[in-house]
Amino acid sequence: KRTVSAYVCQSCGHSAARWFGRCAACGEWNTCVEERPQAPDSRREHLTVSPRAQLQPITQVDDQDHERLQIGISEFDRVLGGGIMPGSVVLVGGDPGIGKSTLLLQMAGQLAASDFRIAYISAEESPAQIRLRAGRLGALCESLHVMAETSLAAILDQLRSASPLAVVIDSIQTIYMPELESAPGSVTQVRECAARLVYLAKESGIPTFLVGHVTKEGTVAGPRVLEHLVDTVLYLEGERHHHFRILRAAKNRFGSTNEIGIFEMRDQGLIEVSNPSKLLLAERAEGVSGSAIVCSMEGTRPLLIEIQALVSRSSFGYPQRVATGIDAKRLSIIIAVLEKRCGHDLSSEDIFVNVVGGIRLDEPAVDMGVGLAIISSFRNKPIDAKTVAIGEVGLGGEIRPVNQIDRRVAEARSLGFEQCLVARSNLQGWKRPEGMEVVGVGGMEAVEALAFGSS
């Protein structure tokens, strides 16, 4: 019987019957690759019905909680929702060199140190290279088993015979199935290899961690179905030239997607940061204009972070608006509010805003702090070093309330701050801590008058 080839976009997985130059789904050029359908016999193992697969009334399903496996790295456990769920599949993505393999090898070493058999399978490094890295990270242990292999069939055979407690695959884009004609990393290979590994994890209960390469847009390379197959998608973020790394969950079937883990890159690997607010504010220079402290909620964790702004007269051409760590469009809105509602002429000023430490802030609760930092630099007047600004700025210049204000203020109080500027409506319904002055403000004009005086 004649087989009909499909033409598949290697960027998004869109399939067509004829060759195309530009993908109709994602708009990428020259990503079309011809792929022949897989032979029916090669899928027989994957389609075999498991004895556990049977219909049953939902009331008869065992609802007891599965005991999670604690890694021993509290920041990692936090992001996963309290530890590793048995049989779960976790996809870890991030830019090249950001520390994905380092973090997972540290995790494997921690588990192996508790006499758990852990399998670390790399398709990109030799066992000797893995051993050198493990020695630097302090992860050398007899219970940590490594293998360099790219064939999925050989990997599955080893996993079935060894029955490890957990598996790390580094990376999903480099392993392949020989029966498929497409190259490793193609949409078909990534989809099929991931499906087989997910099936093994669910059947055996072995938690599996997959390292995924990312595209230039910052998403995991391969078809979108890859993220649908796994239980958890984690991204390791951060600037390569900064010490801090943030582990963030984009999807988590067994926990919250709001939690983050913060690490610091050192020679010994990724070291978890237990008190990030204190570390982020350690090098703050007091008495300098253009500096404001904000409090952002990352899941259940409040973070106090310094916002720096530099406003200087533009010497030529169109004035620059540069935002590092915050959304550039959000910065433009705040500048427009300061001009329209507060009467500041910033049309001929270069404005640079930076979030210290390489942290990325997407929460509108930092708007007031960004506006204060810009005004401080523009007027060349420093803000009180013991003041924290918490509030969203509306288009009318009003200060809008934010959630979990009590936890934010408590975090500021614990680090020695004495005054919090918040929205007026945030003053109701909670008890303010002793030793902390919490001031409610209605708009940016009131915030400026309170911070710098009416002159």
Short mmCIF file of C-alpha atoms in Angstrom, two decimals, residues 236-452:
data_model
loop_
_atom_site.label_atom_id
_atom_site.label_comp_id
_atom_site.label_asym_id
_atom_site.label_seq_id
_atom_site.Cartn_x
_atom_site.Cartn_y
_atom_site.Cartn_z
CA LEU A 236 14.90 28.19 34.60
CA GLU A 237 15.23 31.92 33.99
CA GLY A 238 17.84 34.58 34.54
CA GLU A 239 20.51 36.61 32.82
CA ARG A 240 23.68 34.68 32.09
CA HIS A 241 25.77 37.58 33.43
CA HIS A 242 23.85 37.72 36.73
CA HIS A 243 24.24 35.32 39.62
CA PHE A 244 20.55 34.74 40.25
CA ARG A 245 18.41 32.06 38.61
CA ILE A 246 14.64 31.71 39.00
CA LEU A 247 12.88 28.37 38.63
CA ARG A 248 9.29 29.07 37.61
CA ALA A 249 6.41 26.68 36.88
CA ALA A 250 4.41 27.36 33.71
CA LYS A 251 2.24 24.27 34.27
CA ASN A 252 1.81 22.02 37.29
CA ARG A 253 -0.87 19.37 37.68
CA PHE A 254 0.19 18.66 41.25
CA GLY A 255 0.80 22.13 42.63
CA SER A 256 0.60 25.87 42.13
CA THR A 257 2.09 27.67 39.15
CA ASN A 258 2.65 30.81 41.24
CA GLU A 259 5.58 29.55 43.28
CA ILE A 260 9.18 30.28 42.28
CA GLY A 261 12.53 29.01 43.45
CA ILE A 262 15.51 31.37 43.61
CA PHE A 263 19.08 30.14 43.22
CA GLU A 264 22.50 31.74 43.04
CA MET A 265 25.05 30.41 40.56
CA ARG A 266 28.39 29.65 42.18
CA ASP A 267 31.37 27.40 41.52
CA GLN A 268 29.65 24.64 43.54
CA GLY A 269 26.54 24.84 41.34
CA LEU A 270 23.17 26.40 42.01
CA ILE A 271 22.85 27.36 45.68
CA GLU A 272 19.33 28.02 46.95
CA VAL A 273 18.60 31.47 48.34
CA SER A 274 16.52 31.24 51.50
CA ASN A 275 16.16 35.01 52.03
CA PRO A 276 16.24 36.60 48.56
CA SER A 277 14.96 40.01 49.69
CA LYS A 278 17.89 40.52 52.03
CA LEU A 279 20.38 39.43 49.39
CA LEU A 280 18.86 41.60 46.65
CA LEU A 281 19.05 44.70 48.87
CA ALA A 282 22.50 44.01 50.29
CA GLU A 283 24.41 46.33 47.93
CA ARG A 284 21.86 49.15 47.83
CA ALA A 285 23.41 52.62 47.92
CA GLU A 286 21.45 54.95 50.20
CA GLY A 287 21.07 58.66 49.56
CA VAL A 288 21.12 58.28 45.77
CA SER A 289 18.27 59.63 43.67
CA GLY A 290 16.38 57.33 41.33
CA SER A 291 16.17 54.36 43.72
CA ALA A 292 12.90 52.95 45.10
CA ILE A 293 12.02 49.75 46.95
CA VAL A 294 8.99 47.72 45.84
CA CYS A 295 7.45 44.46 47.05
CA SER A 296 6.38 41.85 44.51
CA MET A 297 4.53 38.63 45.32
CA GLU A 298 5.91 35.53 43.64
CA GLY A 299 3.39 32.88 44.62
CA THR A 300 3.23 32.93 48.41
CA ARG A 301 6.63 34.61 48.74
CA PRO A 302 7.00 38.40 49.02
CA LEU A 303 10.18 39.81 47.45
CA LEU A 304 11.58 43.25 48.23
CA ILE A 305 13.46 44.49 45.19
CA GLU A 306 15.18 47.74 44.26
CA ILE A 307 14.01 49.68 41.20
CA GLN A 308 16.57 52.05 39.72
CA ALA A 309 15.76 54.88 37.31
CA LEU A 310 18.01 57.30 35.48
CA VAL A 311 16.48 60.39 33.86
CA SER A 312 18.80 62.64 31.87
CA ARG A 313 18.36 65.29 29.20
CA SER A 314 18.42 63.82 25.71
CA SER A 315 21.19 65.45 23.72
CA PHE A 316 19.98 64.44 20.28
CA GLY A 317 17.14 62.81 18.40
CA TYR A 318 14.23 60.92 19.88
CA PRO A 319 14.56 60.34 23.67
CA GLN A 320 15.27 56.78 24.74
CA ARG A 321 12.96 54.63 26.85
CA VAL A 322 14.87 51.57 28.09
CA ALA A 323 13.34 49.03 30.50
CA THR A 324 15.31 46.14 31.99
CA GLY A 325 13.32 43.72 34.13
CA ILE A 326 9.89 45.28 33.53
CA ASP A 327 7.61 45.49 30.52
CA ALA A 328 8.57 48.36 28.19
CA LYS A 329 4.92 49.11 27.37
CA ARG A 330 4.10 49.33 31.06
CA LEU A 331 6.95 51.80 31.49
CA SER A 332 5.53 53.95 28.69
CA ILE A 333 2.14 54.03 30.44
CA ILE A 334 3.69 55.12 33.75
CA ILE A 335 5.68 57.88 32.01
CA ALA A 336 2.51 59.11 30.29
CA VAL A 337 0.69 59.21 33.65
CA LEU A 338 3.52 61.21 35.22
CA GLU A 339 3.35 63.73 32.39
CA LYS A 340 -0.45 64.03 32.23
CA ARG A 341 -1.45 63.71 35.90
CA CYS A 342 1.64 64.99 37.74
CA GLY A 343 2.67 67.75 35.34
CA HIS A 344 6.24 66.57 34.64
CA ASP A 345 7.68 67.34 31.20
CA LEU A 346 9.58 64.16 30.32
CA SER A 347 9.26 64.48 26.55
CA SER A 348 12.91 65.44 26.06
CA GLU A 349 14.37 63.13 28.71
CA ASP A 350 16.13 59.81 28.27
CA ILE A 351 14.62 57.39 30.81
CA PHE A 352 16.31 54.15 31.84
CA VAL A 353 14.69 51.79 34.36
CA ASN A 354 16.39 48.71 35.78
CA VAL A 355 15.33 45.97 38.21
CA VAL A 356 18.36 45.10 40.34
CA GLY A 357 19.60 41.50 40.34
CA GLY A 358 18.34 40.47 36.91
CA ILE A 359 14.85 39.76 38.29
CA ARG A 360 11.88 40.01 35.93
CA LEU A 361 8.81 41.76 37.40
CA ASP A 362 5.42 41.43 35.72
CA GLU A 363 3.20 42.42 38.64
CA PRO A 364 1.42 45.82 38.50
CA ALA A 365 2.05 46.26 42.25
CA VAL A 366 5.48 47.68 41.38
CA ASP A 367 4.02 50.58 39.34
CA MET A 368 4.14 53.09 42.20
CA GLY A 369 7.79 52.28 42.87
CA VAL A 370 8.70 52.70 39.19
CA GLY A 371 6.97 56.08 39.09
CA LEU A 372 8.65 57.21 42.31
CA ALA A 373 12.09 56.18 41.03
CA ILE A 374 11.57 58.18 37.83
CA ILE A 375 10.39 61.29 39.72
CA SER A 376 13.29 60.93 42.17
CA SER A 377 15.86 60.90 39.38
CA PHE A 378 14.10 63.68 37.47
CA ARG A 379 14.03 65.95 40.55
CA ASN A 380 17.41 64.65 41.76
CA LYS A 381 16.00 64.03 45.23
CA PRO A 382 16.50 60.68 46.98
CA ILE A 383 13.62 58.73 48.51
CA ASP A 384 13.73 57.85 52.20
CA ALA A 385 15.77 54.66 52.45
CA LYS A 386 13.27 53.14 54.92
CA THR A 387 10.23 53.53 52.62
CA VAL A 388 8.57 50.84 50.48
CA ALA A 389 6.08 51.64 47.70
CA ILE A 390 3.33 49.09 46.98
CA GLY A 391 0.55 49.89 44.55
CA GLU A 392 -0.75 49.79 40.98
CA VAL A 393 -1.00 53.02 39.00
CA GLY A 394 -4.14 53.54 36.94
CA LEU A 395 -4.44 55.70 33.82
CA GLY A 396 -6.10 58.41 35.87
CA GLY A 397 -3.07 58.59 38.15
CA GLU A 398 -4.96 56.82 40.95
CA ILE A 399 -3.28 54.22 43.17
CA ARG A 400 -5.15 50.92 43.02
CA PRO A 401 -5.05 48.22 45.72
CA VAL A 402 -3.05 45.00 45.41
CA ASN A 403 -3.56 41.57 46.96
CA GLN A 404 -1.84 40.06 50.00
CA ILE A 405 -0.92 43.49 51.33
CA ASP A 406 -0.49 42.13 54.86
CA ARG A 407 2.25 39.71 53.79
CA ARG A 408 4.03 42.39 51.80
CA VAL A 409 4.04 44.84 54.71
CA ALA A 410 5.15 42.12 57.14
CA GLU A 411 8.11 41.28 54.89
CA ALA A 412 9.12 44.95 54.73
CA ARG A 413 8.83 45.22 58.52
CA SER A 414 11.04 42.14 59.02
CA LEU A 415 13.82 43.74 56.94
CA GLY A 416 13.83 46.95 58.94
CA PHE A 417 11.71 49.26 56.79
CA GLU A 418 9.64 51.82 58.67
CA GLN A 419 7.12 53.18 56.16
CA CYS A 420 4.89 51.63 53.49
CA LEU A 421 3.00 53.63 50.88
CA VAL A 422 -0.13 51.72 49.81
CA ALA A 423 -3.51 52.40 48.22
CA ARG A 424 -6.12 53.81 50.59
CA SER A 425 -8.48 50.88 50.08
CA ASN A 426 -5.68 48.53 51.16
CA LEU A 427 -5.87 49.94 54.71
CA GLN A 428 -9.13 48.14 55.49
CA GLY A 429 -9.63 44.64 56.84
CA TRP A 430 -6.24 43.78 58.35
CA LYS A 431 -4.10 44.64 61.36
CA ARG A 432 -0.99 46.68 60.66
CA PRO A 433 2.23 45.47 62.36
CA GLU A 434 3.70 47.51 65.19
CA GLY A 435 6.67 49.68 64.35
CA MET A 436 5.57 50.13 60.72
CA GLU A 437 3.87 53.28 59.44
CA VAL A 438 1.41 52.32 56.71
CA VAL A 439 0.22 55.36 54.73
CA GLY A 440 -2.71 55.22 52.33
CA VAL A 441 -2.47 57.41 49.22
CA GLY A 442 -5.03 58.13 46.53
CA GLY A 443 -2.91 59.12 43.53
CA MET A 444 0.59 59.73 42.21
CA GLU A 445 0.39 63.44 43.06
CA ALA A 446 -0.16 62.54 46.71
CA VAL A 447 2.65 59.99 46.56
CA GLU A 448 5.06 62.60 45.19
CA ALA A 449 4.04 65.19 47.79
CA LEU A 450 4.50 62.66 50.60
CA ALA A 451 7.89 61.43 49.35
CA PHE A 452 9.47 64.77 48.37
#
